[in-house]
XYZ file of C-alpha atoms in Angstrom:
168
model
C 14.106 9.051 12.914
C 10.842 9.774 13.503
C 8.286 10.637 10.532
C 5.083 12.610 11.137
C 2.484 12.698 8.162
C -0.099 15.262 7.350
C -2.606 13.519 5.050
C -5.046 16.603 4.732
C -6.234 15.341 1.395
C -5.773 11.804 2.080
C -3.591 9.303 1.281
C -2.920 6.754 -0.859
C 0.024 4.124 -1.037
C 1.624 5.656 -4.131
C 1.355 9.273 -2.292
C 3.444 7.777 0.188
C 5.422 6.107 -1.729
C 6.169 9.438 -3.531
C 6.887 11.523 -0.098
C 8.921 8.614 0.998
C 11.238 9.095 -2.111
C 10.870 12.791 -1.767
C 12.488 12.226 2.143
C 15.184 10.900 0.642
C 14.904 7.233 0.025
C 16.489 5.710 -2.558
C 14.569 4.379 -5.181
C 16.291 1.633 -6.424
C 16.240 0.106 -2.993
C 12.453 0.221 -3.261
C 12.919 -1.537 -6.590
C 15.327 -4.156 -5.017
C 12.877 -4.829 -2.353
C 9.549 -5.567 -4.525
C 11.581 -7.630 -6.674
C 12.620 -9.829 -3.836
C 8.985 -10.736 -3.215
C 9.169 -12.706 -6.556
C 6.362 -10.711 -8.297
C 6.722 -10.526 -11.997
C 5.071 -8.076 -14.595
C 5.828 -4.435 -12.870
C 7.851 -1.582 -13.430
C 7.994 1.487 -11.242
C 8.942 4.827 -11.774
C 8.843 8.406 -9.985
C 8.916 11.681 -12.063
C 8.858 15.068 -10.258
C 5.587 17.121 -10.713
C 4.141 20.433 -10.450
C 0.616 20.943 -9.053
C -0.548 25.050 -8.655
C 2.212 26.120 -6.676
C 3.296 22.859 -5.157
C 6.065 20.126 -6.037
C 6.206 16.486 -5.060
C 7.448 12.927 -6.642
C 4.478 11.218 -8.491
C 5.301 7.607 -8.213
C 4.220 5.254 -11.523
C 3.943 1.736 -11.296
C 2.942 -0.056 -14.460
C 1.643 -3.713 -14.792
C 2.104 -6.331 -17.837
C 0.310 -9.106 -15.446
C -3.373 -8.600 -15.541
C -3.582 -10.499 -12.366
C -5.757 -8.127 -9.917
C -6.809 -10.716 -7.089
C -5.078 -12.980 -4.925
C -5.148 -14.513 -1.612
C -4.129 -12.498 1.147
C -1.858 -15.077 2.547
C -0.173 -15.410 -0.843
C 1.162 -11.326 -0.625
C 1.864 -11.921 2.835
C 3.981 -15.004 1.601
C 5.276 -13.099 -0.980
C 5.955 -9.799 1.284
C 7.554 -12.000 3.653
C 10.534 -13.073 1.037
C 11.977 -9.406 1.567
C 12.581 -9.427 5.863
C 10.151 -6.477 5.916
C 8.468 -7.248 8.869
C 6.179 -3.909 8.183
C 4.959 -4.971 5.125
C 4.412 -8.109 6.462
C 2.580 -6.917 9.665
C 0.341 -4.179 6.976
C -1.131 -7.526 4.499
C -1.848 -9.368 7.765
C -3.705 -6.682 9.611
C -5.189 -5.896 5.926
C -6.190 -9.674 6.387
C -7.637 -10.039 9.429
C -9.908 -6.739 8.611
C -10.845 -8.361 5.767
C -11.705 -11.593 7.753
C -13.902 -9.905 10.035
C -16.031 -8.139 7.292
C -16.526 -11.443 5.865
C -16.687 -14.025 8.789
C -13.871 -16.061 7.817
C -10.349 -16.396 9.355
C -7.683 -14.088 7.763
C -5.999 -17.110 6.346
C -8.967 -17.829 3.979
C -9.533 -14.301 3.081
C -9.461 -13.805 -1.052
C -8.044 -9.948 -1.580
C -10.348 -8.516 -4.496
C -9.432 -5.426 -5.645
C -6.218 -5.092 -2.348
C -4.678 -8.335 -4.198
C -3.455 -6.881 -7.504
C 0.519 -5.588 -7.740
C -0.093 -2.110 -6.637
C -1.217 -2.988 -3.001
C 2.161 -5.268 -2.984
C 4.226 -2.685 -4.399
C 2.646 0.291 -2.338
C 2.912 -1.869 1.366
C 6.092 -3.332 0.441
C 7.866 -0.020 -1.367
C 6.899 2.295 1.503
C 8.198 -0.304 4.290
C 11.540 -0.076 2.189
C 11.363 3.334 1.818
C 11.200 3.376 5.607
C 13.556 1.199 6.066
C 15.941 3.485 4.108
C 15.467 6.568 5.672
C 15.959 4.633 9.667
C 12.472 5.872 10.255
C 11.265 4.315 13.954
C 8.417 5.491 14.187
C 5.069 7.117 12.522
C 2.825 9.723 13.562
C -0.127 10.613 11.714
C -2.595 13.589 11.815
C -6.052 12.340 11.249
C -7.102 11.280 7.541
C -9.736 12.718 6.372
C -13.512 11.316 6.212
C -14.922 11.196 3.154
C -18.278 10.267 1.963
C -20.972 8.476 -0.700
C -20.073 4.524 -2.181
C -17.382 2.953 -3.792
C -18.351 -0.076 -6.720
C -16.480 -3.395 -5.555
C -16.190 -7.258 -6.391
C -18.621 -7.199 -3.407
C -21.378 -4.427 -4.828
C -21.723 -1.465 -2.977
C -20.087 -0.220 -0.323
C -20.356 2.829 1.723
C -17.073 5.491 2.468
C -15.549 4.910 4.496
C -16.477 1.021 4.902
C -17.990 -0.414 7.845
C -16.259 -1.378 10.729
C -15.185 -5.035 11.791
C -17.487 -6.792 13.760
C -15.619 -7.119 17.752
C -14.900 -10.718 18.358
C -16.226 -9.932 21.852
């Protein structure tokens, strides 16, 4: 199967969580997969809601750990106990971005505000998701730009962030 995405308003992990599920994937597979990563302290759920004269699956995922940082090759570690080589692949190319925005190699690179439970659930519950449904492959319109800072661990950033540097 092949999945095409129109993210004219963005998108966000839990919004694709929540179209995922809306597709048809089962949610308790998603919940089997992010438990097999060994993370502890979570609970997800997905209600159906109404916004103006649209319907989707909002997808909840609530936290007991107050753990909201961790090193990147930890979630890779951790996404690689469920055989999701997606998820996998997503926290290492998160990584190596990461790396080159900071000068250090991807295996020394300390996810901030990307190493809390919701960027594990998210990468990890959408590559089940798509694992459920036999998707292939993805096709994506273009997201859209948006503008003006985000507040981080690091200070101030512009939106959207600035490039890696080429290692050329």
């Amino acid at each position: 199967m092949i999945l095409y995405l129109n993210p004219f308003t963005g998108l966000a992990g839990d919004m694709l969580l929540g179209a995922l599920l809306d597709a048809g994937a089962s949610l308790d597979a998603v919940r089997q997969a992010v438990a097999a990563t060994g993370l502890t302290g979570w609970r997800l759920d997905a209600e159906r809601v109404r916004t103006g004269a649209l319907t989707a699956t909002r997808v909840r995922i609530e936290v007991d750990d107050d753990a909201t940082e961790r090193p990147a090759a930890e979630l890779i570690a951790m996404a690689a106990r469920t055989g999701l080589t997606v998820a996998e692949a997503a926290l290492t190319a998160i990584a190596e971005v990461e790396g080159a925005l900071h000068g250090v190699p991807a295996a020394d690179v300390h996810l901030h505000e990307l190493g809390g439970h919701d960027t594990l659930i998210d990468v990890v519950g959408c590559a089940a998701a798509l694992r459920d449904l036999r998707v292939t492959r993805v096709h994506s319109a273009p997201l859209p730009l948006g503008g003006g800072t985000v507040h981080t661990r690091h200070g101030v950033l512009p939106r959207p962030g600035p490039p890696p540097r080429s290692p050329c």
